[in-house]
Amino acid sequence: MGTCEHVKELPDADPAARTPEGCEECLRDGMRWVHLRLCLTCGHVGCCDSSAGRHAGGHYRETGHPVARSFEPGEDWRWCFADELIV
């Protein structure tokens, strides 16, 4: 596990999830997901790259919000999309 400059730029507290029941886009489009990721900049919940929609990565590419954490029960790791690094 490493660290990066993007972790230092995160808000002081984790944002509240906008759609705590699942991936925002999958829920909208009637799709299924494998695992969920929470954007630590804005609270967007998106599905992982193992899911058909890959909405967490798409959110990063669309917004530039670099760090997401697992939104799975019992997991607390974070991923920096910009540096492709677990932080």
PDB file of C-alpha atoms in Angstrom, residues 5 10 16 20 24 28 42 48 50 55 72 77 86-87:
ATOM      1  CA  GLU A   5      -0.594  13.560  -3.441  1.00  0.00           C
ATOM      2  CA  LEU A  10      -9.234  14.875   0.051  1.00  0.00           C
ATOM      3  CA  ALA A  16     -22.163  11.068   2.499  1.00  0.00           C
ATOM      4  CA  PRO A  20     -26.147   4.270  -0.504  1.00  0.00           C
ATOM      5  CA  GLU A  24     -25.992   5.402  -9.167  1.00  0.00           C
ATOM      6  CA  ARG A  28     -30.848   4.333 -13.056  1.00  0.00           C
ATOM      7  CA  CYS A  42     -18.287  13.988  -3.971  1.00  0.00           C
ATOM      8  CA  CYS A  48     -16.058  -1.517  -9.992  1.00  0.00           C
ATOM      9  CA  SER A  50     -15.326  -6.071 -12.773  1.00  0.00           C
ATOM     10  CA  HIS A  55     -19.115   3.365 -13.466  1.00  0.00           C
ATOM     11  CA  GLU A  72     -18.340  -3.031   0.495  1.00  0.00           C
ATOM     12  CA  TRP A  77      -9.112   0.294   1.307  1.00  0.00           C
ATOM     13  CA  ILE A  86      -3.967   1.390  -3.448  1.00  0.00           C
ATOM     14  CA  VAL A  87      -3.568   4.157  -0.893  1.00  0.00           C
TER      15      VAL A  87
END
